[in-house]
PDB file of C-alpha atoms in Angstrom:
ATOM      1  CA  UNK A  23      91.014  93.934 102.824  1.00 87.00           C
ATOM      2  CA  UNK A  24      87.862  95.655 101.588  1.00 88.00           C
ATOM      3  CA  UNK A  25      88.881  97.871  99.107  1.00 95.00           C
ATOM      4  CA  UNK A  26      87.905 101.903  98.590  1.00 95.00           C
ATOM      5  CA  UNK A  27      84.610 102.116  96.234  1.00 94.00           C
ATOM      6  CA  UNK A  28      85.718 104.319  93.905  1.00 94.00           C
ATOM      7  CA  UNK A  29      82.168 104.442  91.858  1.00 92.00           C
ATOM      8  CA  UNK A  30      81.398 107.056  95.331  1.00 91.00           C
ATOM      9  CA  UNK A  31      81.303 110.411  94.855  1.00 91.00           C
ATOM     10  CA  UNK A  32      84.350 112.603  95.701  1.00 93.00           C
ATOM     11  CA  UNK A  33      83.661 115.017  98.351  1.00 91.00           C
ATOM     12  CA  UNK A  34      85.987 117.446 100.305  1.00 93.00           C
ATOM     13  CA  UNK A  35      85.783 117.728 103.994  1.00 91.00           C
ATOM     14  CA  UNK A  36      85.465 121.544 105.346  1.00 91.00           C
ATOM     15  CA  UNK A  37      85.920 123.126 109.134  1.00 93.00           C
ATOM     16  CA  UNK A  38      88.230 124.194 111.471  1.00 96.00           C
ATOM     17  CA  UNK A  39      88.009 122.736 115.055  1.00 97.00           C
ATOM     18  CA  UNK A  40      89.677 123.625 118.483  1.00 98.00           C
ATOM     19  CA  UNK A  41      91.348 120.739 119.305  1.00 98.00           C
ATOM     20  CA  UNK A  42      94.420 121.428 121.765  1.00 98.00           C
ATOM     21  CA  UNK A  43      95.717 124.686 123.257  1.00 97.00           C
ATOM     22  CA  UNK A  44      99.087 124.048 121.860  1.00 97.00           C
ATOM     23  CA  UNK A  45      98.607 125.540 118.128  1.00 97.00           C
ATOM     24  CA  UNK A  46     100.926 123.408 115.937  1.00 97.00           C
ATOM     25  CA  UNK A  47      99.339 120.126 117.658  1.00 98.00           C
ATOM     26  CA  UNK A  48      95.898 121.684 117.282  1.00 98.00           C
ATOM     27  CA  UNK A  49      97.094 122.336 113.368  1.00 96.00           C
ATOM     28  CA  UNK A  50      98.187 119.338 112.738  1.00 97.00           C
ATOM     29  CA  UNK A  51      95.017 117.523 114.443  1.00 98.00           C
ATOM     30  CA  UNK A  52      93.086 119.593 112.353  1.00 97.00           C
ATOM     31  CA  UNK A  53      95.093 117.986 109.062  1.00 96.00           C
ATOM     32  CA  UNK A  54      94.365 114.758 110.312  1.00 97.00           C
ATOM     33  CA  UNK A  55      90.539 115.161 109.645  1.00 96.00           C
ATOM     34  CA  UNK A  56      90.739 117.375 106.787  1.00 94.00           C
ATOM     35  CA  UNK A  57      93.094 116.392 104.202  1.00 91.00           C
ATOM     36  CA  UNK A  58      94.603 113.202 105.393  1.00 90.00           C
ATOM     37  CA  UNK A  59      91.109 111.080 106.381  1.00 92.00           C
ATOM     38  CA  UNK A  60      90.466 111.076 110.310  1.00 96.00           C
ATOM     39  CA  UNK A  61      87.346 111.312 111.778  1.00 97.00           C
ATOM     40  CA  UNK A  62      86.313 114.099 113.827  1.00 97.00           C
ATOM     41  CA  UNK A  63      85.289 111.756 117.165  1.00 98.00           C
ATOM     42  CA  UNK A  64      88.701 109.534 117.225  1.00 98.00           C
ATOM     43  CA  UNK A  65      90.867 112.826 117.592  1.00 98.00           C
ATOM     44  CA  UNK A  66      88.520 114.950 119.833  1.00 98.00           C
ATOM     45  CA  UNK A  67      88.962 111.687 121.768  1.00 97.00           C
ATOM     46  CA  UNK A  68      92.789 111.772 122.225  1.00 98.00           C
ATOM     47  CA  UNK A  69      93.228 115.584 121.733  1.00 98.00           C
ATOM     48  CA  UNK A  70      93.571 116.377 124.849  1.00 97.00           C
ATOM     49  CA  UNK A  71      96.198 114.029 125.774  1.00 98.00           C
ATOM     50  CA  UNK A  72      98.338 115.565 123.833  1.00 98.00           C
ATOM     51  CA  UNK A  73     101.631 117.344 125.936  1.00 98.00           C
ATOM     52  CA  UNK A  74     104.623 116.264 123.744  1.00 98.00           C
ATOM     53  CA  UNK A  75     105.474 114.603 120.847  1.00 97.00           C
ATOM     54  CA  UNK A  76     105.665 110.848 122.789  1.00 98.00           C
ATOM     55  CA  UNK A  77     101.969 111.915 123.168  1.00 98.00           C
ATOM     56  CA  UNK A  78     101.172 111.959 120.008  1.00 98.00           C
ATOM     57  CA  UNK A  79     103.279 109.114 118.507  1.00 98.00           C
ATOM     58  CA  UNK A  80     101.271 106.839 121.384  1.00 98.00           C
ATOM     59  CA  UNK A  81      97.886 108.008 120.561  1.00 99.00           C
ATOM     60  CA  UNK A  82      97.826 108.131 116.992  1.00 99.00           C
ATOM     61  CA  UNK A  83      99.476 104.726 116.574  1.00 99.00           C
ATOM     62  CA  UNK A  84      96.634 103.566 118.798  1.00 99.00           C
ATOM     63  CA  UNK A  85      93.990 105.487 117.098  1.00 98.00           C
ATOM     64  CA  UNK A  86      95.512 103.477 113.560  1.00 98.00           C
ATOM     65  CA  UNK A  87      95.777  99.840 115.674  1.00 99.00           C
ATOM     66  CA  UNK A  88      91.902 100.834 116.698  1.00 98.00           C
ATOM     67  CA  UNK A  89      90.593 101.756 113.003  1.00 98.00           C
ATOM     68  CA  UNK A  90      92.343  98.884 111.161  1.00 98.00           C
ATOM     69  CA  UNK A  91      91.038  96.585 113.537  1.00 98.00           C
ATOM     70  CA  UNK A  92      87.815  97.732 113.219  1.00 98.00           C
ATOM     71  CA  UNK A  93      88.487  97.806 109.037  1.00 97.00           C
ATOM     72  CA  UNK A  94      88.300 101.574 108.888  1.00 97.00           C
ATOM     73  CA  UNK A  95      91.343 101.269 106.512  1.00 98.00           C
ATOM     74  CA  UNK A  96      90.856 104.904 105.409  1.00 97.00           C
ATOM     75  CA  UNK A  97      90.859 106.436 109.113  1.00 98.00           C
ATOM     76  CA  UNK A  98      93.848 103.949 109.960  1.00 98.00           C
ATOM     77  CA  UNK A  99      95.991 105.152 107.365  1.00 98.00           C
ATOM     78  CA  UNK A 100      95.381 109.122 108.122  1.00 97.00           C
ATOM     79  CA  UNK A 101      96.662 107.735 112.056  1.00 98.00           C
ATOM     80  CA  UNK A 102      99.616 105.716 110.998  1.00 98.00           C
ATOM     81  CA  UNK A 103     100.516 108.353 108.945  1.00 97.00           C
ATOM     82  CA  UNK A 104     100.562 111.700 110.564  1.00 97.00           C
ATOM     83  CA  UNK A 105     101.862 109.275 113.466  1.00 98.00           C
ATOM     84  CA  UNK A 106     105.025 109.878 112.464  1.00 96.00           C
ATOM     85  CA  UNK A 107     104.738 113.778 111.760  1.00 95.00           C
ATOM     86  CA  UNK A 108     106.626 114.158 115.254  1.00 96.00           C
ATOM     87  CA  UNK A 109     108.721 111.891 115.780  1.00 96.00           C
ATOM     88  CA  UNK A 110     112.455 112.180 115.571  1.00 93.00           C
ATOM     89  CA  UNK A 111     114.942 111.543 112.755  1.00 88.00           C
ATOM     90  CA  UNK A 112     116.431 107.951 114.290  1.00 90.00           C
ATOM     91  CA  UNK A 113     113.383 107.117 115.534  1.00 95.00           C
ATOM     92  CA  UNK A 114     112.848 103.422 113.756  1.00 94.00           C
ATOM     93  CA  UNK A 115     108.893 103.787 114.051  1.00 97.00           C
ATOM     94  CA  UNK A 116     109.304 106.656 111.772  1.00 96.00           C
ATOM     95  CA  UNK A 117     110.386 104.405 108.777  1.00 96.00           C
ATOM     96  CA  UNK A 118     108.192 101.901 110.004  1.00 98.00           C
ATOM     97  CA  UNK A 119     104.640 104.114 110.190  1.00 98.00           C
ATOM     98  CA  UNK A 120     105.585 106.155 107.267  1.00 97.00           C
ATOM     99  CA  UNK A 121     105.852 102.584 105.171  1.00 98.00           C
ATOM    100  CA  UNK A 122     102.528 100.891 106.910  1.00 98.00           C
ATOM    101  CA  UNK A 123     100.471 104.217 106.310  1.00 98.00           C
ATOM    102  CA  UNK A 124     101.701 104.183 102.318  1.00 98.00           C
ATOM    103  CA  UNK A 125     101.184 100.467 102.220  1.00 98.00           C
ATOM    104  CA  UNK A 126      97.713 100.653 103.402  1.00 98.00           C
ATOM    105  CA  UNK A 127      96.666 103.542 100.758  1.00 98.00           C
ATOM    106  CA  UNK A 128      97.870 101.523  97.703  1.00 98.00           C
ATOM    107  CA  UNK A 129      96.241  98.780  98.609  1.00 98.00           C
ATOM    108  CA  UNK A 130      92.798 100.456  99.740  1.00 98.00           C
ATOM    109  CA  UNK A 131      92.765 102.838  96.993  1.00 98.00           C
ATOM    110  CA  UNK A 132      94.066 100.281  94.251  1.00 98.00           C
ATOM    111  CA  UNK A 133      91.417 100.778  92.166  1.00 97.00           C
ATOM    112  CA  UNK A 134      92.072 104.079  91.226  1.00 97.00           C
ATOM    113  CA  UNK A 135      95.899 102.747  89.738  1.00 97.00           C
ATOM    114  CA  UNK A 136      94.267  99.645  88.315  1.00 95.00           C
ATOM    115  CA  UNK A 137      93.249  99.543  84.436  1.00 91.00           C
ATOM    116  CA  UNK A 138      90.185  99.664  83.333  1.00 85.00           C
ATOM    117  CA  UNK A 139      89.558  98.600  79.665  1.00 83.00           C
ATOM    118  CA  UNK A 140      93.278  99.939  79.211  1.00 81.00           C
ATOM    119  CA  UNK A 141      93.245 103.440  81.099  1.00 88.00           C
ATOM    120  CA  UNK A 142      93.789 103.578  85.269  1.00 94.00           C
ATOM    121  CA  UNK A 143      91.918 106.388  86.384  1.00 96.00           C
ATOM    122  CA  UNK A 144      95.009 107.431  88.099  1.00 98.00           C
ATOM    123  CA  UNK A 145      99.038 106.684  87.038  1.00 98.00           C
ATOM    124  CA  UNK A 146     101.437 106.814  88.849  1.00 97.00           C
ATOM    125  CA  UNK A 147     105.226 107.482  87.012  1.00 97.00           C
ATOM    126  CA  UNK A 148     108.553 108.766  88.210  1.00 98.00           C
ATOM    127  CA  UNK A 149     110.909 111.721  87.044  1.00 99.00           C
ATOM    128  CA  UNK A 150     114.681 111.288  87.132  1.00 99.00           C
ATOM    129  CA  UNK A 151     115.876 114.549  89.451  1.00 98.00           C
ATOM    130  CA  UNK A 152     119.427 114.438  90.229  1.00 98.00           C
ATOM    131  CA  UNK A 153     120.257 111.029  91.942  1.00 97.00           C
ATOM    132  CA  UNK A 154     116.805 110.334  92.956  1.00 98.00           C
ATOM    133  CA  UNK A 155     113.426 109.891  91.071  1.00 99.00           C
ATOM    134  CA  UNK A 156     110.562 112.418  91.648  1.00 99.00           C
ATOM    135  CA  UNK A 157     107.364 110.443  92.103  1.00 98.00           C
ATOM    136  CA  UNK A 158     103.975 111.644  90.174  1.00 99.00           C
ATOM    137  CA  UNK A 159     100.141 111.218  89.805  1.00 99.00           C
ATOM    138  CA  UNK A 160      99.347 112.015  86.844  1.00 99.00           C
ATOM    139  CA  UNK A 161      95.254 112.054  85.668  1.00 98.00           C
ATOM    140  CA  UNK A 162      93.261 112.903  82.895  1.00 97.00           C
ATOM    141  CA  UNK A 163      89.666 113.885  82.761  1.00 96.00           C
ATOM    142  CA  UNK A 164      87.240 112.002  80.680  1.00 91.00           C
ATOM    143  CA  UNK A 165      85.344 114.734  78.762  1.00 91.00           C
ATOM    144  CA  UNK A 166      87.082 117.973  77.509  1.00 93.00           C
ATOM    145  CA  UNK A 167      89.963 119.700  79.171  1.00 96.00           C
ATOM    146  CA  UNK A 168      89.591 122.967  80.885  1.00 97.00           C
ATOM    147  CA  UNK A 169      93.634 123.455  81.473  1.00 98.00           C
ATOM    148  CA  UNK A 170      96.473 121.447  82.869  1.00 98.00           C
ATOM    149  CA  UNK A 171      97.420 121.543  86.177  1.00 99.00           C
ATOM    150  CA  UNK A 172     100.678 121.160  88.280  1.00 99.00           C
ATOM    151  CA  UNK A 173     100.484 120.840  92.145  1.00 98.00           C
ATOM    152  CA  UNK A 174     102.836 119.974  94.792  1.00 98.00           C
ATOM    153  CA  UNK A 175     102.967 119.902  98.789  1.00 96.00           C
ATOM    154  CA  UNK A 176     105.190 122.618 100.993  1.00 94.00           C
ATOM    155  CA  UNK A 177     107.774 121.471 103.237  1.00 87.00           C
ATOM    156  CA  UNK A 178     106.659 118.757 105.292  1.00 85.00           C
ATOM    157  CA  UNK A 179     103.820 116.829 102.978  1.00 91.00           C
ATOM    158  CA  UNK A 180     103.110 113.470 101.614  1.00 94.00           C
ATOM    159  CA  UNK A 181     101.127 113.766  98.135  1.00 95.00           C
ATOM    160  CA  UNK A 182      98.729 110.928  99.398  1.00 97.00           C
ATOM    161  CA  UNK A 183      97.215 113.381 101.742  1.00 96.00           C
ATOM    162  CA  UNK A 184      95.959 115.287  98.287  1.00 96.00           C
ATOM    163  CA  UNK A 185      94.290 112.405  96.593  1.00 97.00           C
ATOM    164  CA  UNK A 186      90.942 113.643  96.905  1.00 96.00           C
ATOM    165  CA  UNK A 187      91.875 117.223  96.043  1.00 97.00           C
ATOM    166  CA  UNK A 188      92.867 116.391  92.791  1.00 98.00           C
ATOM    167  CA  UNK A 189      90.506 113.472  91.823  1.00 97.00           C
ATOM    168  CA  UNK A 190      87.920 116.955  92.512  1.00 97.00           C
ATOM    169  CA  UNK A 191      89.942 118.662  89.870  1.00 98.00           C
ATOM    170  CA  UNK A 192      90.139 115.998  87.509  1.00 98.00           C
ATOM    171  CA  UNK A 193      86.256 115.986  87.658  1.00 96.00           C
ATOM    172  CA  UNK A 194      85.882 119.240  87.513  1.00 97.00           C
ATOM    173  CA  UNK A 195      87.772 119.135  83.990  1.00 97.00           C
ATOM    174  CA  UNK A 196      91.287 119.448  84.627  1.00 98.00           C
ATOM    175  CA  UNK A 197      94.510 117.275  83.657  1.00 98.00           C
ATOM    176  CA  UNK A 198      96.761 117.053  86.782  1.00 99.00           C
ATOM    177  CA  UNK A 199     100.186 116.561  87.898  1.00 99.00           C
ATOM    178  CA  UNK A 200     100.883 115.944  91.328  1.00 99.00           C
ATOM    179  CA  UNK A 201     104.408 115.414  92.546  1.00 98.00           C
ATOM    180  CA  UNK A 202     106.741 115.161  95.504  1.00 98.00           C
ATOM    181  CA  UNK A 203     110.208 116.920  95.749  1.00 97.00           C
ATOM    182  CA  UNK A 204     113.331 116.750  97.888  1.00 97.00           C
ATOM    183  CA  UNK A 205     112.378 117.302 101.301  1.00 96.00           C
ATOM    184  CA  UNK A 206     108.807 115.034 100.971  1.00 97.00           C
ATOM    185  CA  UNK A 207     107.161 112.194 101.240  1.00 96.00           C
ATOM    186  CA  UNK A 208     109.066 109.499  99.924  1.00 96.00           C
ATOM    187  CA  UNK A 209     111.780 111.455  98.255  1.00 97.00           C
ATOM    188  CA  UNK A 210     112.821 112.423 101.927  1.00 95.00           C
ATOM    189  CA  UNK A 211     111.821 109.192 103.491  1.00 95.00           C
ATOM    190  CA  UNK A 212     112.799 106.628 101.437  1.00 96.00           C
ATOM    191  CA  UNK A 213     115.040 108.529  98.779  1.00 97.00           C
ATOM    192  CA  UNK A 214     116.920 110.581 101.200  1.00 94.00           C
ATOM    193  CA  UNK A 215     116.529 113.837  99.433  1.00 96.00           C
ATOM    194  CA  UNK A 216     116.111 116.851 102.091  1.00 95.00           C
ATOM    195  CA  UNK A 217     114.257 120.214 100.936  1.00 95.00           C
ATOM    196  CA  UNK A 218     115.219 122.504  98.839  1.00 95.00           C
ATOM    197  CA  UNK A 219     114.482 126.329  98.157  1.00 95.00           C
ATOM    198  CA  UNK A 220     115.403 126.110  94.827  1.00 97.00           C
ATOM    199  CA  UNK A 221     111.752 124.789  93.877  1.00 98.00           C
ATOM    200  CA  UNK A 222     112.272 125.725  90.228  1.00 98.00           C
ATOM    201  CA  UNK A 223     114.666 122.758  89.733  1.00 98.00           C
ATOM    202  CA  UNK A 224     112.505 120.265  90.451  1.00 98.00           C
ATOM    203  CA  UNK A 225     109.540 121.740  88.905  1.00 98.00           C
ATOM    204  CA  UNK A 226     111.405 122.591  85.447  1.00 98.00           C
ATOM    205  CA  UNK A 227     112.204 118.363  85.517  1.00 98.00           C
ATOM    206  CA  UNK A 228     108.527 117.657  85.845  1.00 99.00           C
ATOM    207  CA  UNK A 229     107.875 119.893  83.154  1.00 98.00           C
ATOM    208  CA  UNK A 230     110.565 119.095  80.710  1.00 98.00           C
ATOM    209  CA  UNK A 231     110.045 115.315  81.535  1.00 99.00           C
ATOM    210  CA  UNK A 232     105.962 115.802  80.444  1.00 98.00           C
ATOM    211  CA  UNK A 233     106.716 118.482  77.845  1.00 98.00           C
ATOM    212  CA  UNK A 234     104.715 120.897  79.433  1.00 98.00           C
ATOM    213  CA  UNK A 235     104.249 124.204  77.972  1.00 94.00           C
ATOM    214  CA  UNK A 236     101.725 126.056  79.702  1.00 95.00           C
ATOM    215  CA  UNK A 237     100.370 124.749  83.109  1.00 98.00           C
ATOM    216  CA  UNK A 238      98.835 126.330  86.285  1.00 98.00           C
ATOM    217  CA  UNK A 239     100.869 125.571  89.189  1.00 98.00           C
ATOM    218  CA  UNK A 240      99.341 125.103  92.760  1.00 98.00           C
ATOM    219  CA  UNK A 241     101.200 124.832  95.456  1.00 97.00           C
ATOM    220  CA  UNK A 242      99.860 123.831  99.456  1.00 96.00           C
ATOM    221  CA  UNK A 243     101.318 125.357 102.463  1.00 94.00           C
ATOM    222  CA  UNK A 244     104.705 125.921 102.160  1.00 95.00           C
ATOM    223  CA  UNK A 245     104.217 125.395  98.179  1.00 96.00           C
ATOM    224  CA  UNK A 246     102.282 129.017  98.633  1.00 96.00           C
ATOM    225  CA  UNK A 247     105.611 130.283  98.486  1.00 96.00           C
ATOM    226  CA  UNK A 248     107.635 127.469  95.791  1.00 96.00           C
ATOM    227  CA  UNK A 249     105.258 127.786  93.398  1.00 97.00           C
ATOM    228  CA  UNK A 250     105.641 131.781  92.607  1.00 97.00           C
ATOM    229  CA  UNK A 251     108.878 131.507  92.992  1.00 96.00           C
ATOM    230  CA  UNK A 252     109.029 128.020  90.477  1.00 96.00           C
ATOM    231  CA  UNK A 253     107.328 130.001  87.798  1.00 94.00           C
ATOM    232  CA  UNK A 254     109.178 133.235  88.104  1.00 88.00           C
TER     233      UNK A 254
END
């Protein structure tokens, strides 16, 4: 598999797009191209087949089967993934489409995990929370630091989807921690660990793990509301 160049620069897509009358589908189409890596002409393609969630399970998993065929391992992972945004708990393609969408962005994205003389531009390390362990990206920016920063998903993420958001801040000057908690990703998926209100538990084990004294925290959708109430 060709691997992700990561010698490009990082750039952040922008827009908002009307792409089904039915406003959480049209939301989460939107995602798709914005934070998670689909192109803008493979969804207005399939948009408006979209009825139900069957609908959407069939034509993303086609739109990933199309782009990894074709070795557009980036758009293919942004399909498999949000593939299985939809479907039902018991549903064994959720598992399955969850697993080949992670899969695919390790591999693709290796580079930025792999050492270079010593240092990966990105690591990856896990915090013991409870009976589960809290996975984290952690980077550090190669000339001085501006500030350290903590950011997290809201209810319903994966902290893949971010990658680019905070490879942007770690350029711009930042250190960065990026976790999931209960209720996300791979804590939910593969740990088993549903959501929790109580944000500040999870986010005071990140900290205390790090020994972290004084960090801005940033949270995405949902996380609008966990952080504030994490650092009150």
């Amino acid at each position: 598999m060709k691997k992700y160049d990561v010698n490009q620069a990082i750039t952040l897509k922008s827009g908002v797009y009307h792409l089904n009358d039915e406003r959480n589908f049209d939301y989460q189409l939107n995602r798709v191209i914005n934070w998670d890596g689909g192109r803008l002409e493979d969804i207005q393609k399939i948009a408006g087949k979209i009825k139900n969630s069957a609908d959407w399970k069939r034509e993303l998993i086609a739109l990933g089967d199309e782009a990894l065929q074709e070795e557009r391992i980036d758009n293919a992972i942004a399909y498999y993934r949000m593939s299985e945004f939809f479907m039902y708990d018991g549903d064994p393609d959720k598992l399955r489409y969850y697993k080949k969408a992670t899969d695919l962005f390790y591999e693709y994205y290796a580079d930025f995990f792999a050492p270079h003389n010593g240092k990966s531009r990105i690591e990856k390390c896990e915090v013991p929370y409870q009976n589960v362990r809290l996975p984290v990206m952690h980077l550090v920016p190669d000339g001085a630091k501006k500030g350290t920063i903590l950011i997290h998903g809201g209810n319903d993420s994966y902290f893949e989807e971010f990658l680019f958001t905070v490879l942007y801040l770690q350029e711009k000057g930042f250190e960065v921690y990026m976790f999931e908690g209960p209720g996300q990703g791979g804590v939910m998926r593969l740990q088993g660990m549903h959501f929790t209100h109580e944000w500040e538990k999870p986010v005071k084990a990140v900290l205390d793990f790090f020994k972290l004294n004084e960090v801005t925290i940033i949270g995405i959708s949902l996380g609008g509301y966990l952080a504030p109430r994490a650092a009150a």
